[in-house]
Coordinates of C-alpha atoms in Angstrom, one line a residue:
M1 CA 117.4 112.2 75.6
R2 CA 119.1 112.3 79.0
T3 CA 116.8 113.3 81.8
L4 CA 117.6 114.2 85.4
L5 CA 114.7 113.6 87.9
L6 CA 115.4 115.4 91.2
G7 CA 113.1 113.7 93.7
G8 CA 112.5 111.0 91.2
A9 CA 111.5 108.2 93.6
G10 CA 108.4 110.0 94.9
F11 CA 104.8 109.8 93.5
I12 CA 105.0 111.9 90.4
G13 CA 108.7 111.2 89.9
L14 CA 108.5 107.5 89.7
H15 CA 105.5 107.6 87.3
L16 CA 107.5 110.1 85.2
A17 CA 110.6 107.9 85.3
R18 CA 108.6 104.8 84.2
R19 CA 107.1 106.8 81.2
L20 CA 110.5 108.2 80.1
A21 CA 112.2 104.9 80.3
A22 CA 109.4 103.2 78.3
D23 CA 109.8 106.0 75.7
G24 CA 113.5 105.1 75.3
H25 CA 115.1 107.9 77.3
Q26 CA 118.1 107.7 79.7
V27 CA 116.9 108.6 83.2
C28 CA 118.8 109.4 86.4
I29 CA 116.8 109.4 89.6
V30 CA 118.2 111.4 92.5
D31 CA 116.5 111.1 95.8
D32 CA 117.3 110.9 99.5
F33 CA 114.6 108.3 100.0
S34 CA 113.5 109.9 103.2
R35 CA 109.8 109.5 102.1
A36 CA 110.0 107.6 98.9
R37 CA 108.7 104.0 99.4
H38 CA 111.2 101.2 98.7
D39 CA 108.6 98.9 97.0
Q40 CA 108.2 96.7 94.0
D41 CA 107.3 99.7 91.8
L42 CA 110.5 101.5 92.7
T43 CA 112.5 98.3 92.3
A44 CA 111.1 97.6 88.9
V45 CA 111.8 101.1 87.6
C46 CA 115.3 101.1 89.0
E47 CA 116.1 97.8 87.4
H48 CA 115.3 99.2 83.9
P49 CA 118.6 99.3 81.9
A50 CA 117.9 103.0 81.0
V51 CA 117.6 104.1 84.7
T52 CA 120.3 105.0 87.1
V53 CA 119.8 105.9 90.8
V54 CA 121.7 108.3 93.0
S55 CA 121.0 108.6 96.7
A56 CA 121.6 112.2 97.8
D57 CA 120.4 114.9 100.1
L58 CA 119.5 117.8 97.8
T59 CA 119.6 120.3 100.7
S60 CA 123.3 119.7 100.8
A61 CA 125.6 121.7 98.5
E62 CA 128.1 118.9 98.7
A63 CA 125.6 116.5 97.1
W64 CA 125.1 118.8 94.2
A65 CA 128.8 119.1 93.6
D66 CA 128.8 115.3 92.8
L67 CA 126.0 115.6 90.2
E68 CA 127.2 115.6 86.6
H69 CA 125.9 118.1 84.0
G70 CA 124.9 117.5 80.4
W71 CA 121.2 116.8 80.8
D72 CA 118.6 117.5 78.1
Q73 CA 115.9 118.0 80.7
V74 CA 115.9 118.5 84.5
Y75 CA 112.8 118.0 86.6
L76 CA 112.8 119.5 90.1
L77 CA 110.2 117.4 91.9
A78 CA 111.9 117.0 95.4
A79 CA 109.9 118.6 98.2
V80 CA 108.3 117.9 101.5
V81 CA 104.5 117.5 100.8
G82 CA 101.4 116.3 102.5
V83 CA 99.2 118.1 105.0
R84 CA 100.3 116.0 107.9
N85 CA 104.0 116.6 107.2
V86 CA 103.5 120.3 106.7
E87 CA 101.5 120.9 109.8
R88 CA 103.9 118.8 111.9
D89 CA 107.0 120.7 110.9
P90 CA 106.4 123.8 108.8
A91 CA 109.9 125.1 109.3
R92 CA 111.4 121.9 107.8
V93 CA 109.1 122.2 104.8
I94 CA 110.3 125.7 104.1
R95 CA 113.9 124.8 104.7
V96 CA 114.0 121.7 102.6
N97 CA 111.9 123.0 99.7
T98 CA 113.7 126.3 99.6
M99 CA 117.3 125.0 100.0
T100 CA 116.7 122.5 97.2
V101 CA 115.7 125.3 94.8
M102 CA 118.6 127.5 95.8
N103 CA 121.1 124.6 95.4
L104 CA 119.7 123.9 91.9
L105 CA 120.2 127.6 91.0
D106 CA 123.8 127.4 92.1
W107 CA 124.4 124.2 90.2
I108 CA 122.6 124.7 86.9
H109 CA 124.8 125.3 83.9
P110 CA 122.8 127.1 81.2
V111 CA 125.1 125.9 78.4
E112 CA 125.4 122.2 79.4
D113 CA 121.9 121.6 80.9
G114 CA 118.6 121.9 79.1
R115 CA 115.2 123.0 80.2
V116 CA 114.2 122.8 83.9
F117 CA 110.7 121.8 85.0
F118 CA 109.7 123.1 88.5
A119 CA 106.8 121.4 90.3
S120 CA 104.6 124.0 91.9
T121 CA 101.1 123.9 93.3
S122 CA 97.7 125.5 93.1
E123 CA 98.1 126.3 96.8
V124 CA 100.0 129.5 95.9
Y125 CA 96.7 131.2 94.9
A126 CA 94.3 129.3 97.1
G127 CA 94.0 132.1 99.7
G128 CA 92.8 134.4 96.9
V129 CA 89.9 132.0 96.1
E130 CA 88.8 132.1 99.7
A131 CA 89.1 135.9 99.9
G132 CA 87.0 136.2 96.8
V133 CA 89.6 138.0 94.7
V134 CA 90.4 134.9 92.5
G135 CA 87.8 133.5 90.2
I136 CA 86.9 129.9 89.3
P137 CA 88.0 128.3 87.0
T138 CA 91.4 129.8 87.8
A139 CA 94.0 130.9 85.2
E140 CA 97.7 131.4 85.7
N141 CA 97.6 135.3 85.8
V142 CA 95.6 135.6 89.0
P143 CA 97.0 137.4 92.1
L144 CA 98.9 135.0 94.5
M145 CA 97.8 135.1 98.1
I146 CA 98.6 133.4 101.4
S147 CA 95.9 134.2 103.8
D148 CA 97.8 133.5 107.1
I149 CA 101.6 133.4 106.9
A150 CA 101.8 132.1 110.5
A151 CA 99.5 129.1 109.9
P152 CA 101.6 125.9 109.6
R153 CA 99.4 124.6 106.7
F154 CA 100.5 127.5 104.4
A155 CA 104.2 126.8 104.8
Y156 CA 104.1 124.5 101.7
A157 CA 102.4 127.2 99.6
A158 CA 105.0 129.8 100.8
S159 CA 107.9 127.6 99.9
K160 CA 106.5 127.0 96.4
L161 CA 105.7 130.7 95.9
L162 CA 109.3 131.5 96.8
G163 CA 110.5 128.7 94.4
E164 CA 108.5 130.1 91.5
A165 CA 110.0 133.6 92.1
A166 CA 113.5 132.4 92.5
L167 CA 113.5 130.2 89.4
L168 CA 111.9 132.8 87.2
H169 CA 114.3 135.6 88.1
A170 CA 117.3 133.3 88.0
A171 CA 116.3 131.9 84.6
S172 CA 116.4 135.5 83.3
A173 CA 119.7 136.3 85.0
K174 CA 121.5 133.1 84.1
R175 CA 119.7 132.5 80.8
F176 CA 118.6 129.0 81.3
D177 CA 115.3 127.6 80.0
L178 CA 112.4 126.9 82.5
V179 CA 108.8 125.7 82.7
I180 CA 106.8 125.9 86.0
G181 CA 103.9 123.5 86.3
R182 CA 101.2 124.1 89.0
F183 CA 99.6 120.8 89.8
H184 CA 95.9 120.6 90.7
N185 CA 94.8 117.6 92.8
V186 CA 96.8 114.9 91.0
Y187 CA 96.2 111.4 92.2
G188 CA 96.9 107.8 91.4
P189 CA 98.7 104.6 92.5
R190 CA 101.6 104.9 95.0
M191 CA 100.9 108.4 96.2
G192 CA 101.0 107.6 99.9
S193 CA 98.0 108.1 102.1
D194 CA 98.0 111.8 103.1
H195 CA 95.7 112.6 100.1
V196 CA 91.9 112.5 99.9
I197 CA 91.4 109.7 97.3
P198 CA 93.8 107.0 98.6
E199 CA 92.9 107.9 102.2
M200 CA 89.2 107.4 101.4
L201 CA 90.0 104.2 99.5
M202 CA 91.9 102.7 102.4
R203 CA 89.2 103.5 104.9
A204 CA 86.5 102.0 102.6
V205 CA 88.6 98.8 102.1
N206 CA 88.9 98.6 105.9
G207 CA 85.1 98.8 106.2
E208 CA 84.8 102.1 108.1
E209 CA 81.3 102.7 109.5
P210 CA 80.2 105.5 109.6
F211 CA 82.2 106.7 106.7
A212 CA 83.7 110.2 107.6
V213 CA 83.8 112.8 104.9
P214 CA 85.7 115.9 106.0
G215 CA 84.8 118.9 103.8
A216 CA 81.9 117.1 102.2
D217 CA 80.6 120.3 100.6
Q218 CA 83.9 121.3 98.9
Y219 CA 84.7 120.9 95.3
R220 CA 87.8 119.6 93.5
A221 CA 88.9 118.9 89.9
F222 CA 90.9 115.7 90.1
C223 CA 93.6 114.7 87.6
Y224 CA 94.9 111.2 87.2
I225 CA 98.6 110.8 87.2
D226 CA 99.0 109.5 83.7
D227 CA 97.3 112.7 82.4
A228 CA 99.6 114.9 84.5
I229 CA 102.7 113.1 83.2
E230 CA 101.4 113.6 79.6
A231 CA 101.0 117.4 80.3
M232 CA 104.5 117.6 81.8
L233 CA 106.1 115.9 78.8
R234 CA 104.2 118.1 76.3
L235 CA 105.2 121.3 78.1
M236 CA 108.9 120.3 78.2
E237 CA 108.8 119.8 74.4
S238 CA 106.9 123.0 73.6
P239 CA 109.1 126.0 72.6
K240 CA 106.3 128.4 73.5
A241 CA 106.2 127.2 77.1
S242 CA 109.6 128.7 77.9
R243 CA 109.6 130.6 81.2
R244 CA 105.9 130.2 81.5
I245 CA 103.8 129.2 84.5
V246 CA 101.2 126.7 83.3
H247 CA 98.4 125.0 85.2
I248 CA 98.3 121.2 85.1
G249 CA 95.1 119.2 85.9
N250 CA 91.8 118.1 84.6
D251 CA 89.2 120.8 84.0
T252 CA 86.6 118.5 82.4
E253 CA 84.8 117.6 85.6
T254 CA 84.5 119.1 89.1
T255 CA 83.4 116.9 91.9
K256 CA 81.8 117.6 95.3
I257 CA 83.8 115.7 98.0
V258 CA 80.7 113.9 99.2
D259 CA 80.1 112.7 95.7
L260 CA 83.7 111.5 95.6
A261 CA 83.0 109.5 98.7
A262 CA 80.0 107.9 97.0
L263 CA 82.2 107.0 94.1
V264 CA 84.9 105.5 96.4
L265 CA 82.3 103.4 98.3
E266 CA 80.8 102.1 95.0
A267 CA 84.3 101.2 93.7
T268 CA 85.2 99.3 96.8
G269 CA 81.8 97.6 97.3
H270 CA 81.5 99.1 100.8
T271 CA 78.1 100.1 102.1
A272 CA 78.3 102.7 104.8
T273 CA 76.5 105.7 106.3
V274 CA 78.3 108.8 105.1
H275 CA 79.0 111.2 107.9
A276 CA 79.8 114.8 106.8
E277 CA 82.5 116.5 108.9
P278 CA 83.9 120.1 108.8
A279 CA 86.8 120.7 106.4
P280 CA 90.3 120.9 107.7
S281 CA 91.3 124.4 108.7
G282 CA 92.7 126.4 105.8
S283 CA 91.3 124.0 103.1
V284 CA 90.0 125.9 100.1
S285 CA 86.3 125.5 99.4
R286 CA 86.7 125.1 95.6
R287 CA 89.6 124.3 93.2
W288 CA 89.2 124.1 89.5
P289 CA 92.0 125.1 87.0
D290 CA 91.6 126.9 83.7
L291 CA 93.7 124.9 81.3
S292 CA 93.3 127.2 78.3
L293 CA 97.0 128.0 78.3
L294 CA 98.1 124.4 78.5
R295 CA 95.8 123.5 75.6
R296 CA 97.1 126.4 73.5
L297 CA 100.7 125.5 74.2
T298 CA 100.5 121.7 73.8
G299 CA 97.1 120.5 72.5
Y300 CA 96.7 118.6 75.8
E301 CA 93.4 117.0 76.7
P302 CA 92.9 114.8 79.8
K303 CA 91.9 111.2 79.0
V304 CA 91.1 109.5 82.3
S305 CA 87.8 110.1 83.9
L306 CA 87.5 110.3 87.7
A307 CA 85.5 107.1 87.8
E308 CA 88.2 105.2 85.8
G309 CA 91.0 106.8 87.8
V310 CA 89.5 105.8 91.1
I311 CA 89.2 102.2 90.0
R312 CA 92.8 102.1 88.8
T313 CA 93.9 103.6 92.1
R314 CA 91.7 101.3 94.1
D315 CA 93.3 98.2 92.4
W316 CA 96.8 99.3 93.4
Y317 CA 95.9 100.1 97.0
A318 CA 93.8 97.0 97.4
A319 CA 96.9 94.9 96.4
W320 CA 99.1 97.0 98.6
M321 CA 96.8 96.5 101.6
R322 CA 96.1 92.8 101.1
P323 CA 96.6 90.8 104.3
G324 CA 99.2 88.5 102.7
R325 CA 101.5 91.5 101.8
K326 CA 104.9 90.8 103.0
R327 CA 106.0 93.3 105.7
K328 CA 109.2 93.8 107.6
P329 CA 108.9 92.5 111.2
I330 CA 109.7 95.6 113.3
A331 CA 110.9 99.2 113.2
F332 CA 112.2 101.5 115.9
Y333 CA 111.6 105.1 114.8
Y334 CA 112.1 108.0 117.2
G335 CA 111.3 110.7 114.7
N336 CA 107.8 112.0 113.8
G337 CA 105.5 111.4 110.9
Q338 CA 106.4 108.9 108.2
L339 CA 103.1 107.1 108.5
D340 CA 103.2 105.7 105.0
R341 CA 106.7 104.2 105.6
L342 CA 105.6 102.8 109.0
T343 CA 102.9 100.7 107.3
E344 CA 105.7 98.6 105.8
Y345 CA 106.2 97.0 109.2
R346 CA 104.2 94.6 111.4
T347 CA 105.3 96.3 114.6
V348 CA 106.7 99.8 115.2
V349 CA 108.1 101.3 118.4
L350 CA 107.4 105.1 118.6
Q351 CA 107.9 108.0 120.9
P352 CA 104.4 108.8 122.3
D353 CA 104.9 112.5 122.3
F354 CA 105.3 112.6 118.5
Y355 CA 102.1 110.9 117.5
R356 CA 98.4 111.5 117.9
A357 CA 95.5 109.2 118.5
R358 CA 94.4 109.5 114.8
D359 CA 97.9 108.5 113.7
L360 CA 97.7 105.4 115.8
L361 CA 94.2 104.6 114.5
Y362 CA 95.5 105.1 110.9
L363 CA 98.4 102.6 111.6
G364 CA 96.1 100.2 113.3
Q365 CA 93.6 100.1 110.5
R366 CA 96.5 99.0 108.3
G367 CA 97.5 96.2 110.5
V368 CA 100.4 97.8 112.2
R369 CA 101.0 97.1 115.9
T370 CA 102.2 100.3 117.7
L371 CA 104.4 100.2 120.9
A372 CA 105.0 103.2 123.1
Y373 CA 108.6 103.8 124.3
L374 CA 109.0 103.9 128.1
S375 CA 112.2 104.3 130.1
L376 CA 112.1 102.4 133.4
S377 CA 115.4 103.3 135.0
E378 CA 116.4 106.6 133.5
D379 CA 114.7 110.0 133.5
Q380 CA 115.3 112.7 130.9
G381 CA 112.9 115.0 132.6
P382 CA 113.3 118.0 134.9
P383 CA 114.8 117.6 138.4
A384 CA 112.7 115.2 140.5
P385 CA 113.1 113.5 143.9
W386 CA 113.5 110.0 142.4
Q387 CA 116.6 111.0 140.3
R388 CA 120.1 109.9 141.3
D389 CA 123.1 112.2 141.0
D390 CA 124.6 110.0 138.3
R391 CA 123.7 110.3 134.6
N392 CA 123.9 107.9 131.7
P393 CA 127.1 109.0 129.9
D394 CA 125.7 108.2 126.5
W395 CA 122.3 110.0 126.6
G396 CA 122.6 112.3 129.6
G397 CA 119.5 111.2 131.5
H398 CA 119.5 110.7 135.3
F399 CA 119.5 107.2 136.7
V400 CA 116.6 106.8 139.1
H401 CA 115.7 105.1 142.3
V402 CA 113.4 102.5 140.7
D403 CA 111.5 101.8 143.9
H404 CA 110.7 105.5 144.6
P405 CA 106.9 105.8 144.9
G406 CA 106.9 109.0 142.8
W407 CA 108.8 107.2 140.0
V408 CA 106.5 104.2 140.1
D409 CA 103.5 106.4 139.8
H410 CA 105.1 108.5 137.0
V411 CA 106.0 105.5 134.9
L412 CA 102.7 103.7 135.4
S413 CA 100.9 107.0 134.5
Q414 CA 102.9 107.2 131.3
A415 CA 102.0 103.7 130.4
D416 CA 98.3 104.2 131.1
T417 CA 98.2 107.4 129.0
A418 CA 99.9 105.7 126.1
L419 CA 97.5 102.8 126.1
A420 CA 94.5 105.1 126.5
M421 CA 95.8 107.1 123.5
G422 CA 95.6 104.0 121.3
F423 CA 99.0 102.3 121.5
D424 CA 98.8 98.5 121.2
G425 CA 101.5 98.0 123.8
L426 CA 104.7 99.1 125.5
F427 CA 108.4 99.0 124.8
L428 CA 110.3 98.9 128.1
D429 CA 113.8 100.4 127.8
T430 CA 116.8 100.9 130.2
L431 CA 116.4 97.5 131.9
N432 CA 120.0 96.7 132.4
V433 CA 120.2 97.8 136.1
E434 CA 122.2 94.8 137.0
L435 CA 125.1 96.6 135.4
T436 CA 124.6 99.9 137.2
Y437 CA 122.5 99.4 140.4
P438 CA 122.1 95.6 140.9
E439 CA 120.1 96.3 144.1
D440 CA 117.4 97.7 141.9
V441 CA 116.8 94.4 140.1
P442 CA 113.9 93.2 142.4
H443 CA 112.4 96.7 142.4
L444 CA 112.4 96.7 138.6
I445 CA 110.7 93.3 138.5
S446 CA 108.1 94.7 140.8
L447 CA 107.5 97.7 138.6
I448 CA 107.2 95.6 135.5
T449 CA 104.8 93.3 137.4
A450 CA 102.6 96.3 138.2
M451 CA 102.8 97.4 134.6
R452 CA 101.7 94.0 133.3
A453 CA 98.7 94.1 135.7
M454 CA 97.7 97.5 134.5
A455 CA 98.3 96.8 130.8
G456 CA 96.3 93.6 130.7
S457 CA 96.7 91.8 127.4
A458 CA 98.6 94.7 125.8
Y459 CA 101.8 93.6 124.1
I460 CA 105.0 94.3 126.1
L461 CA 108.4 94.2 124.6
A462 CA 111.5 94.4 126.8
N463 CA 114.9 95.7 125.8
R464 CA 117.5 93.3 127.1
G465 CA 116.8 92.9 130.8
F466 CA 118.8 89.7 130.9
G467 CA 119.6 90.1 134.6
M468 CA 115.9 89.7 135.3
L469 CA 115.5 86.4 133.5
P470 CA 113.7 84.0 133.9
E471 CA 111.2 86.1 135.9
L472 CA 111.0 88.7 133.2
A473 CA 109.9 86.1 130.7
E474 CA 106.7 85.6 132.6
L475 CA 105.8 89.3 132.4
V476 CA 106.6 90.2 128.7
D477 CA 105.7 89.0 125.3
G478 CA 109.0 89.6 123.6
V479 CA 112.6 90.5 124.2
L480 CA 114.8 92.8 122.1
F481 CA 118.6 92.3 122.0
E482 CA 119.9 95.8 121.3
S483 CA 123.4 96.1 119.8
F484 CA 123.5 92.4 119.2
S485 CA 126.3 92.5 116.6
V486 CA 127.4 96.1 116.3
R487 CA 128.5 98.7 118.8
W488 CA 129.0 102.5 118.6
V489 CA 132.5 103.7 118.2
E490 CA 134.0 107.2 118.1
D491 CA 133.7 107.6 114.3
G492 CA 130.6 105.5 113.6
Y493 CA 129.8 101.8 114.1
A494 CA 131.8 98.6 114.2
P495 CA 131.3 94.9 114.9
W496 CA 131.8 93.8 118.5
P497 CA 135.1 92.1 119.3
Q498 CA 135.0 88.3 118.8
D499 CA 134.7 87.5 122.5
V500 CA 131.7 89.8 122.9
L501 CA 130.0 88.3 119.8
E502 CA 130.5 84.9 121.3
H503 CA 129.0 86.0 124.6
H504 CA 126.0 87.5 122.9
A505 CA 125.6 84.3 120.9
Q506 CA 125.3 82.4 124.2
I507 CA 122.7 84.8 125.5
A508 CA 120.7 84.5 122.2
E509 CA 120.8 80.7 122.4
G510 CA 119.4 80.9 125.9
L511 CA 116.6 83.3 124.7
A512 CA 115.6 80.7 122.1
D513 CA 114.5 78.4 124.9
L514 CA 111.9 81.0 126.0
E515 CA 108.4 81.2 124.5
L516 CA 108.9 84.8 123.5
D517 CA 109.1 86.9 120.3
L518 CA 112.8 87.7 119.8
Y519 CA 114.2 90.7 118.0
A520 CA 117.6 92.4 117.4
L521 CA 118.3 96.1 117.0
D522 CA 121.6 97.0 115.4
Y523 CA 123.4 99.9 113.8
A524 CA 125.2 100.4 110.6
D525 CA 126.6 103.2 108.4
S526 CA 127.4 100.9 105.4
D527 CA 125.6 98.2 103.4
G528 CA 128.3 95.7 104.4
L529 CA 127.8 96.3 108.1
A530 CA 124.0 96.2 107.8
A531 CA 124.3 92.8 106.0
F532 CA 126.6 91.5 108.7
A533 CA 124.1 92.4 111.4
A534 CA 121.2 90.9 109.5
R535 CA 123.0 87.6 108.8
R536 CA 124.0 87.2 112.5
A537 CA 120.4 88.0 113.7
E538 CA 119.0 85.4 111.3
Q539 CA 121.5 82.9 112.4
F540 CA 120.2 83.0 115.9
G541 CA 116.5 83.3 115.1
L542 CA 116.1 87.1 115.8
E543 CA 114.0 89.4 113.7
V544 CA 116.3 92.4 113.0
F545 CA 116.0 96.1 112.5
V546 CA 119.1 98.1 111.5
S547 CA 119.2 101.9 111.8
D548 CA 121.4 104.7 113.1
R549 CA 122.1 105.4 116.7
A550 CA 119.4 108.1 116.9
L551 CA 116.8 105.7 115.4
S552 CA 115.9 108.4 112.8
Q553 CA 115.8 106.1 109.7
L554 CA 113.3 103.8 108.2

């Protein structure tokens, strides 16, 4: 059987791919890898001889045009999920989730392609539970309700509700086969951290005291991933499931969240005082599926108890969090979210406006050092007395008079706010004033001196600033060599000319004599260029991070 997994590198997708490959099926994983973790699990599945991988943005019609037809089964699992991601950018959630469905409907060929599985959610009816119009346990034929369409949290439910409607009507119009599965609190290894069970497990492993339990009095029916996969496969094989909406989960036990916390603490061997906290806004008080239809169609019965599933999940996360886990050295990421992906790095440089104190705490608990971005000689803000008339031609920010008292106070205040918020240190950018206003070099050294005095032992990483050496080396903990091997060109990126590469090599050799952490930041739009940048950085003892110009990739 040939199976297409759209969004196949995510949590459910990768478990499904592993099962299908083990059962002897041909599997094609399509994913943009924007959230899917590049880890040993993914590598192992992708190396299976029955598995092929396609990197594609499923919101792009052009990407679909390149996908072949002739599949026995198609699973649409791709979506933006997770409460943090939904609340941060609800418009993106609706755009991505909806465009992916609409592109599938334009692409699907009812003669060449077999049954489609659409991954939906119990959130589509959760508002009705809270309003008292939907009963517990909940069957598929209840009214669907979103209690507050303007609340960011409900953007995910709205996108899935639209997806259900679009697929059902299109299946009738285009005459293709379809099954819609509404998942109910599926959990297990490699599901990220924005979910209650792995999030609790990681806090318990880290020894949190007191142990916070938001929504302690709520109830859930949790389903281990292996059981969910079994239900999906059975539904896709059942003729009677055609064009049906079917609930997927485990209805054999419902658990109060405070009791789940006790189970997690027992599984991790952590003794702590449980501190009940209010539930997140919009969180349903009780969720419990009625699986009568699933049983009738497939004979499905869940096999894994919550106690056993928590232990299996604990084992995976404990290994993933172990101190000796190899992490990449550094990342520069100027987008928002992506907390799970950021834990793959020892140090991350972030834009302070895009993260909250609890995000920094989350990263810190997982051994990630966070540095806040600061510009010391350019200002992207509104008109201010310290700004010069000239602007940076690349980014548009105003150059500044570095010694202006207002600018000094402004920058030091930004640094103080970032450190108070929970950042572990600072990343100082725009230090190459010797190329623009060399008279500002001593003023910039004075500013960094004041920043070091204010920051105390906090880690400080400088971007270039070679015109301030050796004085700069006494004030910072590390130096970044941005654009060490690659430059921006009109149509992308290219290696520096040979004479520039040799000049950069001389600078790197001089940096090696300093007792500083040394990094390189480069850019690439091809694997070959990325490999070139990585090889040169390693040659000169620089820990490297390769991204795009906007630093929007991890």
